[in-house]
mmCIF file with all atom_site columns, C-alpha atoms in Angstrom:
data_model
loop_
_atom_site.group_PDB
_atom_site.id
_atom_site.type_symbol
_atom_site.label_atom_id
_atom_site.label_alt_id
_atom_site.label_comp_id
_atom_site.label_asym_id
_atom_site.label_entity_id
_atom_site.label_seq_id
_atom_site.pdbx_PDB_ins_code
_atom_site.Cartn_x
_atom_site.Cartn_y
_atom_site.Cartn_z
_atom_site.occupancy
_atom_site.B_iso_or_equiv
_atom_site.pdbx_formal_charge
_atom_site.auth_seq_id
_atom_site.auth_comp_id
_atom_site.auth_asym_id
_atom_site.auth_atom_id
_atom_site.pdbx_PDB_model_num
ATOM 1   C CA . UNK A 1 1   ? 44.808 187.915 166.695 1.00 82.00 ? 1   UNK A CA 1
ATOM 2   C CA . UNK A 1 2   ? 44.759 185.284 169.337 1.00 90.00 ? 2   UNK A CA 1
ATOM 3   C CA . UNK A 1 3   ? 46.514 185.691 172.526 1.00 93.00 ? 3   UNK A CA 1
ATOM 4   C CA . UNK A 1 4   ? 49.392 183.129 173.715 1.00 94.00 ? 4   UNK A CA 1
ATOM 5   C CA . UNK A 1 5   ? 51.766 182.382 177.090 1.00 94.00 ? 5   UNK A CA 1
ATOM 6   C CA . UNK A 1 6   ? 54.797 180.679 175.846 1.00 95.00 ? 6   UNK A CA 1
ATOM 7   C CA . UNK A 1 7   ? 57.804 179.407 178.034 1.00 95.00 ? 7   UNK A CA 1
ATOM 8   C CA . UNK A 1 8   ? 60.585 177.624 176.869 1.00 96.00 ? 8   UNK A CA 1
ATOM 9   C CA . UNK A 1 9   ? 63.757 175.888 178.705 1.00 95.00 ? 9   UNK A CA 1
ATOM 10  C CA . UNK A 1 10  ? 66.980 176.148 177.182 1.00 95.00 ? 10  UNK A CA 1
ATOM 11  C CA . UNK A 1 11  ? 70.251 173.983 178.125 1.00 94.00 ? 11  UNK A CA 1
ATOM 12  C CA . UNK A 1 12  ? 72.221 174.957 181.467 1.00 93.00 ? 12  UNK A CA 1
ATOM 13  C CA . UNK A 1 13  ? 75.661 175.437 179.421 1.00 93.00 ? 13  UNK A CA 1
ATOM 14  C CA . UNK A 1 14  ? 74.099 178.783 177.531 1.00 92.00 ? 14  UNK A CA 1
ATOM 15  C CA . UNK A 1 15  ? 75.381 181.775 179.629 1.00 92.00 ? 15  UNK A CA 1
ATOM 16  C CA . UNK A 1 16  ? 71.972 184.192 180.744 1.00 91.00 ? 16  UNK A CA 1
ATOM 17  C CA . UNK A 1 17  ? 73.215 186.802 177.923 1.00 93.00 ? 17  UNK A CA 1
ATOM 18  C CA . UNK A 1 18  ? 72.624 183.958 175.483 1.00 93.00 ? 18  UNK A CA 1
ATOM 19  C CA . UNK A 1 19  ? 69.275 183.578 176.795 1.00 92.00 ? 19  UNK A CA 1
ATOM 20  C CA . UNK A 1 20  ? 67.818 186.609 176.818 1.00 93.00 ? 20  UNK A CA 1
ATOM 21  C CA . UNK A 1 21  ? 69.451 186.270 173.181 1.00 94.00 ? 21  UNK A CA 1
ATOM 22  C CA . UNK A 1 22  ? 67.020 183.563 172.388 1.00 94.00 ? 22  UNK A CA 1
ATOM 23  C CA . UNK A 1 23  ? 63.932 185.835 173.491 1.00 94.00 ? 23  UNK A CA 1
ATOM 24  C CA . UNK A 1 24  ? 64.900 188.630 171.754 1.00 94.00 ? 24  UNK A CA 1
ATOM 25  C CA . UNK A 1 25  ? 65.002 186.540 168.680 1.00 93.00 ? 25  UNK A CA 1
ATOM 26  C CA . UNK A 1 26  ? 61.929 184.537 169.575 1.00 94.00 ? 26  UNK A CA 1
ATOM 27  C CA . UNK A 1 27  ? 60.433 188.363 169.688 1.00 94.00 ? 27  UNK A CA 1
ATOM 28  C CA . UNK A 1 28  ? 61.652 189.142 166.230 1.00 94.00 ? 28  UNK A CA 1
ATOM 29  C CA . UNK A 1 29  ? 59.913 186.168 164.814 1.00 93.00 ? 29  UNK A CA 1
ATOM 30  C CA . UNK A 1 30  ? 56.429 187.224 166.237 1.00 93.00 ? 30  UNK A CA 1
ATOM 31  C CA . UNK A 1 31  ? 57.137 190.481 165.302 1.00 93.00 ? 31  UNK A CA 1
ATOM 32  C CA . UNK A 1 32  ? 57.754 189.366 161.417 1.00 94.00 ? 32  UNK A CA 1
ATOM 33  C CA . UNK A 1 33  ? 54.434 187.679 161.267 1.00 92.00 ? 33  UNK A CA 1
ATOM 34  C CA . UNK A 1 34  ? 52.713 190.698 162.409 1.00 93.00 ? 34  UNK A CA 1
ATOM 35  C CA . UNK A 1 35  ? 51.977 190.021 166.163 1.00 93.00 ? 35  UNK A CA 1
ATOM 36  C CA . UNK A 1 36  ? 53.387 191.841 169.156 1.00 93.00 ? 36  UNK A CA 1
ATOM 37  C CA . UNK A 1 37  ? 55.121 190.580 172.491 1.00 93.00 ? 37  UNK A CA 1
ATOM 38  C CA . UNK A 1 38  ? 53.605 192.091 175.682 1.00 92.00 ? 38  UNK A CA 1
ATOM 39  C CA . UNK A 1 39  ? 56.023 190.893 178.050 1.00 92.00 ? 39  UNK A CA 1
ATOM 40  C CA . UNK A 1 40  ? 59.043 188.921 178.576 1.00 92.00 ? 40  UNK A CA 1
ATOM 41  C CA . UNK A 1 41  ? 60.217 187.495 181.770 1.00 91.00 ? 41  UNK A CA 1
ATOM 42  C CA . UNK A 1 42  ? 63.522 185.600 182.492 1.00 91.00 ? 42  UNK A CA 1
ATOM 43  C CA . UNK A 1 43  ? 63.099 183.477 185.077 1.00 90.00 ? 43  UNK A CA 1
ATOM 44  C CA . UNK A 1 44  ? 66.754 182.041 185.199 1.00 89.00 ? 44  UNK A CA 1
ATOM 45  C CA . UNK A 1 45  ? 68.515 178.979 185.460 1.00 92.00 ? 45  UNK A CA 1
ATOM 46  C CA . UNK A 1 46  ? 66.608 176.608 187.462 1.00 92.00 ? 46  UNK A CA 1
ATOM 47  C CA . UNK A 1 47  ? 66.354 172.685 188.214 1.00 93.00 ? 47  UNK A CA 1
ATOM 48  C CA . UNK A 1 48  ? 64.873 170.552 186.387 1.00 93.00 ? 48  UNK A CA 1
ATOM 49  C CA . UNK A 1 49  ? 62.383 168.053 187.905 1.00 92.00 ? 49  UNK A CA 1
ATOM 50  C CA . UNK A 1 50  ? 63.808 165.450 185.826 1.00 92.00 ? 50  UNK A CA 1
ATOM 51  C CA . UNK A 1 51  ? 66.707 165.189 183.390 1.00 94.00 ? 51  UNK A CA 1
ATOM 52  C CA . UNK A 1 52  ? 66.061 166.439 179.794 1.00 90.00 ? 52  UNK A CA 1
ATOM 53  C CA . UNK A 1 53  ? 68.749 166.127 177.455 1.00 90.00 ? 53  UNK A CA 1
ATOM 54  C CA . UNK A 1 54  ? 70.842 165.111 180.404 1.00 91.00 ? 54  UNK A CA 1
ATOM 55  C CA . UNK A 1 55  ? 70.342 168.321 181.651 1.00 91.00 ? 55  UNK A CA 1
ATOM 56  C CA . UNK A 1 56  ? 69.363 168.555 185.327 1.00 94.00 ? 56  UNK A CA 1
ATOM 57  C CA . UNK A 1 57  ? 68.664 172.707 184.787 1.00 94.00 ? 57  UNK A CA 1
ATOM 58  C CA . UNK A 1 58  ? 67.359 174.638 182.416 1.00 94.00 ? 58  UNK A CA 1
ATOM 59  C CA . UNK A 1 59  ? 67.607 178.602 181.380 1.00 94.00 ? 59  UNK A CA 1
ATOM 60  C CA . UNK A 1 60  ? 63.562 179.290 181.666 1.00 94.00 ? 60  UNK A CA 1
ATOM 61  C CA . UNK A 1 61  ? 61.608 182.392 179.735 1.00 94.00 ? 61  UNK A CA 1
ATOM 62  C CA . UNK A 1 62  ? 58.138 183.168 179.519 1.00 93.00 ? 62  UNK A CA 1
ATOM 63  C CA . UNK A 1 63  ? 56.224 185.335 176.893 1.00 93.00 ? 63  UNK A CA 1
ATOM 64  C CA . UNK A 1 64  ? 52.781 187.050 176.790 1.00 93.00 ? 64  UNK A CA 1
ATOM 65  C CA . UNK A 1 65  ? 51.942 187.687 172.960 1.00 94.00 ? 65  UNK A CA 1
ATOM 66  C CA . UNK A 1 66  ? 49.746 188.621 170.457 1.00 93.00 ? 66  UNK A CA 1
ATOM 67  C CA . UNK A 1 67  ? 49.868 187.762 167.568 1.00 93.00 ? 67  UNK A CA 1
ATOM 68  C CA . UNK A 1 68  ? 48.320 185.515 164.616 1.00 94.00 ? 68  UNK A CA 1
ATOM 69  C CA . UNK A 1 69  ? 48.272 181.455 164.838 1.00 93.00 ? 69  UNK A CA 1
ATOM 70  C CA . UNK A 1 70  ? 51.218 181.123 161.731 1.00 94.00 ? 70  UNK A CA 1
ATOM 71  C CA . UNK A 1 71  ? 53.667 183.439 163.560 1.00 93.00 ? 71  UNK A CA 1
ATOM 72  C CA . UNK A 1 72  ? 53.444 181.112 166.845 1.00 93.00 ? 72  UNK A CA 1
ATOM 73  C CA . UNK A 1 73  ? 53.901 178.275 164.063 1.00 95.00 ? 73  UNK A CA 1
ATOM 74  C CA . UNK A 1 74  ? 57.079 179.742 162.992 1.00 93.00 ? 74  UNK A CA 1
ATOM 75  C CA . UNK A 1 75  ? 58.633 180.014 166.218 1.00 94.00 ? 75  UNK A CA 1
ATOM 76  C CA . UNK A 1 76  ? 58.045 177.121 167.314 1.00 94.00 ? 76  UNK A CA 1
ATOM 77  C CA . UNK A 1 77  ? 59.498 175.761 164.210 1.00 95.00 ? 77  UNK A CA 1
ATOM 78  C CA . UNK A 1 78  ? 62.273 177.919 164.811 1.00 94.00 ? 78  UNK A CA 1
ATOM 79  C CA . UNK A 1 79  ? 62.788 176.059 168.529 1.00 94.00 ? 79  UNK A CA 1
ATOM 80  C CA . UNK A 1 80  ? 62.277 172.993 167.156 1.00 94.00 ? 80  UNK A CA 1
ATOM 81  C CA . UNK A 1 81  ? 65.400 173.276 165.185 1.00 95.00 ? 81  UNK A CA 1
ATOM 82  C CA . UNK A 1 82  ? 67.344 174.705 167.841 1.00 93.00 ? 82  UNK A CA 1
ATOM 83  C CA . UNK A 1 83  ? 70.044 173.059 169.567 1.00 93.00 ? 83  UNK A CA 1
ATOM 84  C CA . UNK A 1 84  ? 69.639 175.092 172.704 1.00 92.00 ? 84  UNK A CA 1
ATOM 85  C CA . UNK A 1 85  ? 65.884 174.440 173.682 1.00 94.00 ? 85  UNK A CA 1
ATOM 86  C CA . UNK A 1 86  ? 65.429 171.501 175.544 1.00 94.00 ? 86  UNK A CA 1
ATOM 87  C CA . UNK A 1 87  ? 61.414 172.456 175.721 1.00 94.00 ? 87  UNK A CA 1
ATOM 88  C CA . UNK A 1 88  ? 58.676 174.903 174.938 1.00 96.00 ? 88  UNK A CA 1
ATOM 89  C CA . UNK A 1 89  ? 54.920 175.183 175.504 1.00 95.00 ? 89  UNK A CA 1
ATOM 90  C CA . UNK A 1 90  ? 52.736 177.470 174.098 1.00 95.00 ? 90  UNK A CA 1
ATOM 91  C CA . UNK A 1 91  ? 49.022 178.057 175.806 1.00 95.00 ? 91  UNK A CA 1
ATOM 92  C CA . UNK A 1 92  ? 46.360 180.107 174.093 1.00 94.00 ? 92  UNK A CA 1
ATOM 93  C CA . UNK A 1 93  ? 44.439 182.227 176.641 1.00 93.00 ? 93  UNK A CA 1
ATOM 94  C CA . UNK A 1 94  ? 41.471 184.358 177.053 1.00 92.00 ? 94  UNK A CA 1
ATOM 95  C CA . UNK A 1 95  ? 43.651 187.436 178.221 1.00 90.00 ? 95  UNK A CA 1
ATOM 96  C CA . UNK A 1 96  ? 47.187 188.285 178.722 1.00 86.00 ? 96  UNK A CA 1
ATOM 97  C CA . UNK A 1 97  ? 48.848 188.728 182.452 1.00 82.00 ? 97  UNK A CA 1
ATOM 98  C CA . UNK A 1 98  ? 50.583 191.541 182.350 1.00 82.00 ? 98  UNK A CA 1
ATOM 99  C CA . UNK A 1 99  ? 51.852 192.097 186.247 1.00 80.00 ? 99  UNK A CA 1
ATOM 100 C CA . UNK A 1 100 ? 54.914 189.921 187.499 1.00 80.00 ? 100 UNK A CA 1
ATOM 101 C CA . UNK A 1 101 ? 54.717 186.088 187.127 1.00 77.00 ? 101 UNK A CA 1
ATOM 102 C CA . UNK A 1 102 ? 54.023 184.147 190.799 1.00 78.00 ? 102 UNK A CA 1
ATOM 103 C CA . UNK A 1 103 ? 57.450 183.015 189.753 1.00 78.00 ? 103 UNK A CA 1
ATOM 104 C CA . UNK A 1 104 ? 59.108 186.513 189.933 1.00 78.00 ? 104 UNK A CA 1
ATOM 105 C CA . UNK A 1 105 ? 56.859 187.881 192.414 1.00 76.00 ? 105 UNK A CA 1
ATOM 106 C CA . UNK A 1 106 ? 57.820 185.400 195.022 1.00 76.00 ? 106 UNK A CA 1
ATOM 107 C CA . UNK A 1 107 ? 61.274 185.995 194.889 1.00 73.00 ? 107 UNK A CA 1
ATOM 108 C CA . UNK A 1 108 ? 61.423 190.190 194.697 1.00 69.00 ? 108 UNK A CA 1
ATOM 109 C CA . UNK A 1 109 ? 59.271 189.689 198.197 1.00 69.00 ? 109 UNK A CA 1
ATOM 110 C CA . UNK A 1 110 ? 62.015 187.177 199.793 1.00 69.00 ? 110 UNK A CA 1
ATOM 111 C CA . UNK A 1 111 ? 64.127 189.620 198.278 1.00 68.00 ? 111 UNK A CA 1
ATOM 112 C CA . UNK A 1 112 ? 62.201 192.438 200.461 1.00 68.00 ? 112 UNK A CA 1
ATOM 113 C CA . UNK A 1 113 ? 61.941 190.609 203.552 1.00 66.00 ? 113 UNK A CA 1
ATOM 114 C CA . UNK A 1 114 ? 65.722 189.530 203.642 1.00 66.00 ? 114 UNK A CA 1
ATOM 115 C CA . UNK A 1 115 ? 66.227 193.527 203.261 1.00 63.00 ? 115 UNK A CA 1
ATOM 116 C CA . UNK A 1 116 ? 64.022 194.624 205.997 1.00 61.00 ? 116 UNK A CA 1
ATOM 117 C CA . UNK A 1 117 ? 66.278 192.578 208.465 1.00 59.00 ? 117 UNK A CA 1
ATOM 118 C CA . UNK A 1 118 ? 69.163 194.536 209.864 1.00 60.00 ? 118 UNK A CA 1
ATOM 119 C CA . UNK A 1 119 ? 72.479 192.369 209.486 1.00 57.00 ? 119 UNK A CA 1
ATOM 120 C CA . UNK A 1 120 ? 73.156 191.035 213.010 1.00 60.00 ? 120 UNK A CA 1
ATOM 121 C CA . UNK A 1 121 ? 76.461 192.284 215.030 1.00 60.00 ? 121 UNK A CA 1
ATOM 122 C CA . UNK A 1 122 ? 79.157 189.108 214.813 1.00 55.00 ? 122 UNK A CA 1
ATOM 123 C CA . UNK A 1 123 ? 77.094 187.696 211.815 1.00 53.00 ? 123 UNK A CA 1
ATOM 124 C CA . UNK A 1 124 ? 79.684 186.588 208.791 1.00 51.00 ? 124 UNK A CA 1
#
């Protein structure tokens, strides 16, 4: 089996639950063809360089998997048809990253530092 990063951008109007929706069925479909998901990150609703759609955010996911080339087919097929994804990309690599995206890990260690800051007396 072949090893794959996929992330995919899905319309601003979705709520999050919907989202995480979307992965959960985009990890069904790999799961079908045989392969296996090592890790799914929701990175949230974000801007959008430019507009897609005329979207100017977009609800963005990425997933490590395994799994066989015809699976990948299938979900991407899947998107394709899917009202809600404005893209996808999927990337074949040589190994799978399994610790927290640069993405995520960036913002748990703002998330850190603004917690290691006592609040300030008169601050609102």
């Amino acid at each position: 089996m072949a090893l794959y990063e996929h992330v995919v951008i899905s319309r601003q109007d979705i709520s999050p639950q919907q989202a995480e929706a979307l992965n959960e069925t985009m990890k069904s479909l790999i799961e079908a063809g045989g392969g296996t998901v090592a890790k799914i990150e929701y990175w949230g609703l974000r801007n959008l360089t430019y507009r897609i759609k005329k979207n100017r955010k977009g609800h963005y996911s990425l997933l490590a998997i395994d799994s066989p080339p015809d699976a990948v087919k299938e979900m991407e097929r899947q998107l394709s048809i899917n009202e809600d994804v404005l893209r996808y990309l999927t990337v074949r690599v040589d190994e799978l990253e399994l610790e927290l995206s640069p993405i995520l890990a960036r913002r748990d260690r703002d998330r850190e530092r603004r917690d290691d800051f006592p609040a300030k007396e008169g601050a609102f």
